[in-house]
Coordinates of C-alpha atoms in Angstrom, one line a residue:
A1 CA -8.9 -58.4 81.1
L2 CA -10.7 -61.6 80.2
L3 CA -13.8 -59.7 79.2
A4 CA -11.8 -57.3 77.1
A5 CA -10.1 -60.2 75.3
L6 CA -13.4 -61.9 74.7
A7 CA -14.9 -58.7 73.3
A8 CA -12.0 -58.3 71.0
F9 CA -12.3 -61.9 69.8
V10 CA -16.1 -61.4 69.2
G11 CA -15.3 -58.2 67.3
Y12 CA -12.8 -60.0 65.1
L13 CA -15.3 -62.8 64.3
M14 CA -18.0 -60.2 63.4
Q15 CA -15.5 -58.4 61.1
E16 CA -14.1 -61.6 59.5
F17 CA -17.5 -63.3 58.7
A18 CA -19.7 -60.3 58.1
P19 CA -21.4 -60.3 54.7
A20 CA -19.7 -58.3 52.1
P21 CA -21.4 -55.0 51.3
P22 CA -23.6 -55.0 48.2
P23 CA -21.8 -53.7 45.0
P24 CA -22.7 -50.1 44.0
P25 CA -25.7 -50.0 41.6
V26 CA -24.9 -50.1 37.9
P27 CA -26.4 -47.2 36.2
P28 CA -29.0 -48.3 33.6
E29 CA -27.7 -48.2 30.0
E30 CA -29.2 -45.4 27.9
P31 CA -31.9 -46.7 25.6
R32 CA -30.8 -47.1 22.0
A33 CA -32.3 -44.9 19.3
F34 CA -33.8 -46.4 16.2
G35 CA -35.6 -44.2 13.6
W36 CA -36.9 -46.3 10.6
V37 CA -40.4 -45.3 9.5
R38 CA -42.2 -48.0 7.6
D39 CA -44.0 -46.4 4.6
P40 CA -44.7 -48.8 1.7
A41 CA -46.4 -46.1 -0.3
A42 CA -43.3 -43.9 -0.1
V43 CA -41.1 -46.8 -1.2
E44 CA -43.3 -47.4 -4.2
A45 CA -43.3 -43.7 -5.1
V46 CA -39.5 -43.6 -5.1
K47 CA -39.2 -46.9 -7.1
A48 CA -41.5 -45.5 -9.8
E49 CA -38.9 -42.8 -10.6
L50 CA -35.8 -45.1 -10.7
P51 CA -34.2 -46.4 -13.9
V52 CA -33.4 -49.7 -12.1
P53 CA -36.1 -49.9 -9.4
E54 CA -35.3 -53.4 -8.2
F55 CA -31.9 -55.0 -7.9
R56 CA -33.2 -58.4 -9.1
T57 CA -33.7 -56.9 -12.6
S58 CA -30.1 -55.6 -12.8
E59 CA -27.2 -57.2 -14.8
A60 CA -25.3 -57.4 -11.5
F61 CA -27.9 -59.9 -10.2
S62 CA -28.2 -62.0 -13.2
A63 CA -24.6 -62.3 -14.2
P64 CA -22.7 -65.5 -13.3
Y65 CA -20.6 -65.2 -10.2
E66 CA -17.2 -66.9 -10.0
G67 CA -15.6 -65.1 -7.0
P68 CA -15.2 -66.2 -3.4
D69 CA -18.1 -67.2 -1.2
D70 CA -17.0 -64.8 1.5
V71 CA -16.7 -61.1 0.6
F72 CA -15.8 -58.5 3.3
L73 CA -16.1 -55.0 2.0
W74 CA -14.2 -53.7 5.0
D75 CA -11.0 -55.2 3.4
A76 CA -11.3 -52.4 0.9
C77 CA -11.4 -49.9 3.8
R78 CA -8.3 -51.5 5.3
K79 CA -6.6 -51.2 1.9
V80 CA -7.6 -47.5 1.4
T81 CA -7.4 -46.1 4.9
G82 CA -5.1 -48.6 6.7
D83 CA -7.9 -49.7 9.1
L84 CA -11.6 -50.3 9.5
L85 CA -13.8 -47.3 9.4
P86 CA -14.5 -46.0 12.9
P87 CA -17.6 -47.1 14.7
R88 CA -20.5 -44.7 14.2
D89 CA -22.9 -43.6 17.0
Q90 CA -26.2 -41.9 16.2
K91 CA -26.7 -41.4 20.0
Q92 CA -30.2 -40.4 21.1
V93 CA -31.5 -39.2 17.7
G94 CA -33.6 -41.5 15.6
S95 CA -31.3 -40.9 12.6
C96 CA -30.5 -44.6 11.9
V97 CA -31.6 -44.3 8.2
S98 CA -29.0 -41.7 7.5
F99 CA -26.3 -43.7 9.4
G100 CA -27.1 -46.9 7.5
T101 CA -27.1 -45.1 4.2
A102 CA -23.9 -43.2 5.0
S103 CA -22.1 -46.3 6.2
A104 CA -23.0 -48.2 3.0
I105 CA -21.8 -45.3 0.8
E106 CA -18.6 -44.9 2.8
H107 CA -17.8 -48.6 2.2
L108 CA -18.7 -48.1 -1.5
I109 CA -16.2 -45.2 -1.7
C110 CA -13.5 -47.5 -0.3
V111 CA -14.4 -50.3 -2.8
Q112 CA -14.2 -47.9 -5.7
I113 CA -10.8 -46.6 -4.6
A114 CA -9.4 -50.0 -3.9
T115 CA -10.4 -51.1 -7.4
G116 CA -8.6 -48.3 -9.1
E117 CA -10.6 -45.1 -8.9
R118 CA -8.4 -42.0 -8.4
A119 CA -10.1 -40.4 -5.4
E120 CA -9.7 -40.0 -1.7
Y121 CA -11.7 -41.3 1.1
R122 CA -13.8 -38.9 3.2
D123 CA -16.3 -39.5 6.1
L124 CA -19.8 -38.4 5.2
A125 CA -22.1 -36.1 7.2
Q126 CA -25.1 -38.1 8.3
E127 CA -27.0 -35.0 9.3
V128 CA -27.2 -33.9 5.7
I129 CA -28.7 -37.3 4.6
Y130 CA -31.1 -37.2 7.5
G131 CA -32.4 -33.7 6.8
G132 CA -32.5 -34.2 3.1
S133 CA -34.4 -37.5 3.3
R134 CA -37.0 -36.0 5.7
V135 CA -37.5 -32.6 4.2
E136 CA -36.1 -32.3 0.6
V137 CA -37.6 -35.7 -0.3
G138 CA -40.2 -36.4 2.4
G139 CA -41.6 -32.9 2.5
G140 CA -41.4 -32.6 6.3
K141 CA -44.3 -35.0 6.9
I142 CA -42.7 -36.8 9.9
G143 CA -43.2 -34.9 13.2
G144 CA -40.9 -36.8 15.5
D145 CA -37.6 -38.5 14.7
G146 CA -37.0 -41.0 11.9
S147 CA -37.1 -41.3 8.2
V148 CA -37.9 -43.8 5.3
G149 CA -35.1 -45.8 3.7
A150 CA -36.4 -45.0 0.3
W151 CA -36.2 -41.2 1.0
A152 CA -32.6 -41.5 2.0
A153 CA -31.8 -43.5 -1.1
K154 CA -33.6 -40.9 -3.3
F155 CA -31.8 -38.0 -1.6
V156 CA -28.3 -39.4 -2.2
Q157 CA -29.1 -40.1 -5.8
D158 CA -30.9 -36.9 -6.7
W159 CA -29.0 -34.5 -4.3
G160 CA -25.9 -36.4 -3.1
A161 CA -23.8 -36.5 0.0
V162 CA -21.5 -34.0 1.8
A163 CA -18.1 -34.9 3.4
R164 CA -17.3 -33.9 6.9
G165 CA -15.6 -30.6 7.0
V166 CA -16.1 -26.8 7.5
Y167 CA -18.2 -25.0 4.9
G168 CA -18.5 -21.3 5.7
S169 CA -20.6 -21.1 8.9
H170 CA -21.4 -24.8 8.8
D171 CA -19.0 -26.8 10.9
L172 CA -19.7 -30.5 10.0
T173 CA -16.4 -31.8 11.4
R174 CA -18.1 -34.0 13.9
Y175 CA -21.6 -35.5 14.2
D176 CA -23.9 -33.3 16.3
E177 CA -27.3 -34.4 17.7
A178 CA -28.7 -30.9 17.8
R179 CA -27.6 -30.2 14.2
C180 CA -29.1 -33.5 13.1
R181 CA -32.5 -32.7 14.6
D182 CA -32.3 -29.2 13.2
Y183 CA -31.7 -30.4 9.7
G184 CA -34.4 -33.0 10.3
R185 CA -36.9 -30.1 10.9
R186 CA -35.7 -27.5 8.4
G187 CA -33.9 -29.5 5.8
V188 CA -30.4 -29.1 4.4
P189 CA -29.1 -25.5 4.5
A190 CA -29.2 -24.0 1.0
E191 CA -25.5 -23.4 1.1
L192 CA -24.8 -27.1 1.4
E193 CA -27.1 -28.4 -1.3
P194 CA -24.8 -27.5 -4.2
L195 CA -21.9 -29.3 -2.4
A196 CA -24.1 -32.4 -2.1
R197 CA -25.0 -32.3 -5.8
E198 CA -21.3 -32.7 -6.7
H199 CA -21.3 -36.2 -5.1
P200 CA -24.4 -38.2 -5.9
V201 CA -24.8 -42.0 -6.0
K202 CA -25.5 -42.9 -9.6
T203 CA -27.6 -46.0 -9.0
V204 CA -29.8 -47.1 -6.1
A205 CA -31.9 -50.2 -6.3
N206 CA -34.4 -51.9 -4.0
V207 CA -33.2 -55.2 -2.5
K208 CA -35.8 -57.6 -1.3
S209 CA -34.2 -61.0 -0.7
W210 CA -31.1 -62.7 0.6
D211 CA -30.0 -63.8 -2.9
E212 CA -30.2 -60.2 -4.1
C213 CA -28.3 -58.9 -1.1
R214 CA -25.5 -61.5 -1.4
A215 CA -25.2 -60.7 -5.1
A216 CA -25.0 -56.9 -4.4
V217 CA -22.3 -57.2 -1.8
R218 CA -20.3 -59.7 -3.9
N219 CA -20.3 -57.0 -6.7
G220 CA -19.1 -54.4 -4.2
Y221 CA -22.4 -52.7 -3.6
P222 CA -23.2 -52.3 0.1
V223 CA -26.9 -52.5 1.2
A224 CA -28.8 -50.3 3.7
V225 CA -31.3 -52.7 5.3
C226 CA -34.4 -51.3 7.0
S227 CA -36.6 -53.5 9.1
N228 CA -38.2 -54.1 12.5
Q229 CA -36.1 -57.2 13.3
G230 CA -34.2 -56.9 16.6
F231 CA -31.2 -58.9 17.8
S232 CA -29.4 -60.0 20.9
M233 CA -26.6 -57.7 21.8
K234 CA -24.2 -60.6 22.5
R235 CA -22.6 -62.4 19.5
D236 CA -22.2 -66.1 19.6
A237 CA -19.0 -68.1 19.1
D238 CA -19.2 -67.5 15.3
G239 CA -19.9 -63.7 15.7
F240 CA -23.6 -64.1 14.9
A241 CA -26.4 -62.4 16.9
R242 CA -29.6 -64.2 17.6
P243 CA -32.8 -62.6 16.3
Q244 CA -34.6 -61.1 19.3
G245 CA -37.2 -58.4 19.9
S246 CA -38.2 -55.6 17.5
W247 CA -36.1 -52.7 16.3
A248 CA -37.5 -50.1 13.8
H249 CA -34.0 -49.7 12.5
C250 CA -31.7 -49.2 9.6
M251 CA -28.2 -50.7 9.4
A252 CA -25.6 -51.4 6.6
V253 CA -24.8 -54.8 5.2
V254 CA -21.1 -54.7 4.3
G255 CA -20.1 -58.3 4.1
V256 CA -21.4 -61.8 3.3
K257 CA -20.2 -65.3 3.9
G258 CA -21.1 -68.7 2.5
K259 CA -21.5 -72.2 3.9
P260 CA -21.4 -73.8 6.4
R261 CA -23.2 -70.8 8.0
E262 CA -24.4 -68.3 5.4
G263 CA -25.1 -64.8 6.5
A264 CA -24.4 -61.1 6.3
F265 CA -22.4 -58.8 8.4
V266 CA -24.7 -56.0 9.7
L267 CA -23.0 -52.7 10.7
N268 CA -24.9 -50.9 13.4
S269 CA -24.8 -47.2 14.5
W270 CA -24.6 -47.6 18.3
G271 CA -20.8 -47.2 18.8
G272 CA -18.1 -49.8 19.2
S273 CA -19.1 -51.3 22.5
A274 CA -22.8 -51.9 22.2
H275 CA -22.3 -55.4 20.9
T276 CA -20.2 -58.0 22.7
G277 CA -18.7 -61.4 21.9
P278 CA -16.4 -62.7 19.2
G279 CA -16.4 -60.7 15.9
G280 CA -16.5 -63.7 13.6
A281 CA -15.3 -64.2 10.0
G282 CA -13.1 -61.5 8.4
N283 CA -12.2 -59.7 11.6
P284 CA -15.0 -57.1 11.2
S285 CA -15.9 -53.9 13.0
P286 CA -16.9 -54.3 16.7
A287 CA -19.8 -52.1 15.8
G288 CA -21.8 -54.9 14.1
F289 CA -22.6 -58.6 14.0
W290 CA -23.3 -61.4 11.7
A291 CA -26.9 -62.4 11.0
D292 CA -28.1 -65.7 9.5
A293 CA -29.2 -65.7 5.9
D294 CA -32.8 -66.6 6.6
V295 CA -33.0 -63.8 9.1
V296 CA -31.6 -61.3 6.6
D297 CA -34.0 -62.5 4.0
R298 CA -36.9 -61.9 6.3
M299 CA -35.6 -58.3 7.0
L300 CA -35.2 -57.6 3.3
R301 CA -38.7 -58.8 2.4
Q302 CA -40.1 -55.8 4.4
G303 CA -39.3 -53.9 1.2
D304 CA -37.3 -50.8 2.2
S305 CA -33.6 -51.9 1.7
W306 CA -31.3 -50.4 -0.9
A307 CA -28.1 -51.2 -2.8
F308 CA -25.8 -48.4 -3.8
S309 CA -23.4 -48.2 -6.7
G310 CA -21.4 -45.6 -8.6
F311 CA -20.6 -42.8 -6.1
D312 CA -19.2 -39.6 -7.6
G313 CA -16.3 -39.4 -5.2
F314 CA -13.8 -36.9 -3.8
P315 CA -10.9 -36.2 -6.2

């Protein structure tokens, strides 16, 4: 009996003080897709055909500004749709240029409606911008994923954009990776091109500095910024992300703030949970982060970022 009791006591001690089993392995996060192709010659070729090739030569840049230091274009989205626009996710296709361009134009649509235009808001089909930029404008020169910011800007000005919906045999209701790659190889289906031409962006202009970007957003013109600047995925106490690593990427600048910490809100295309930490000023989308003004200036000086104004909207 004594031996049995001793064995039971030893078993108890072993169970009580045994090391905890290791936690189950956390599956690795899927690598994020990028997709910006740097091509200065392509940028210059597009600029050569624009009536206002650079934003710094526009009246919007030179005119005196008397508005607030902080401008959050998503406030127009809240006014028009009742909420922020949903986070976008390009998934595993290098289609960021189309997402950054589409997000900028979607915020432009909301700004125009909020300031009196009689139109309705519609989500845009990124696949159309992706295919159009690569094939209709770029001539199908890129073999893998990706596009040039200037090509997307030229496509939405010369061809336009298509709202999500069903058009004959083309169901564009939701973003589809396979469709995106298909359009990226073959271009926009002929049946969709006339629909796009009904909704062009009237003016696109190259933005190459923080001062230009701030002026554009303060005038209600979002900016698609293309660069190889990467960032930490965790926002700090002010909602800012630290510059870190290299991303060949395109995102949309849809807000700016003044002192004491000047910067731009950069809307990403990796869904609503990729970035963590406080959102910062203006209660912005969880799908982005604030970036310091000097970092944004460095991104813009790479030369392939674009402001959009005057979208022909959806009556």
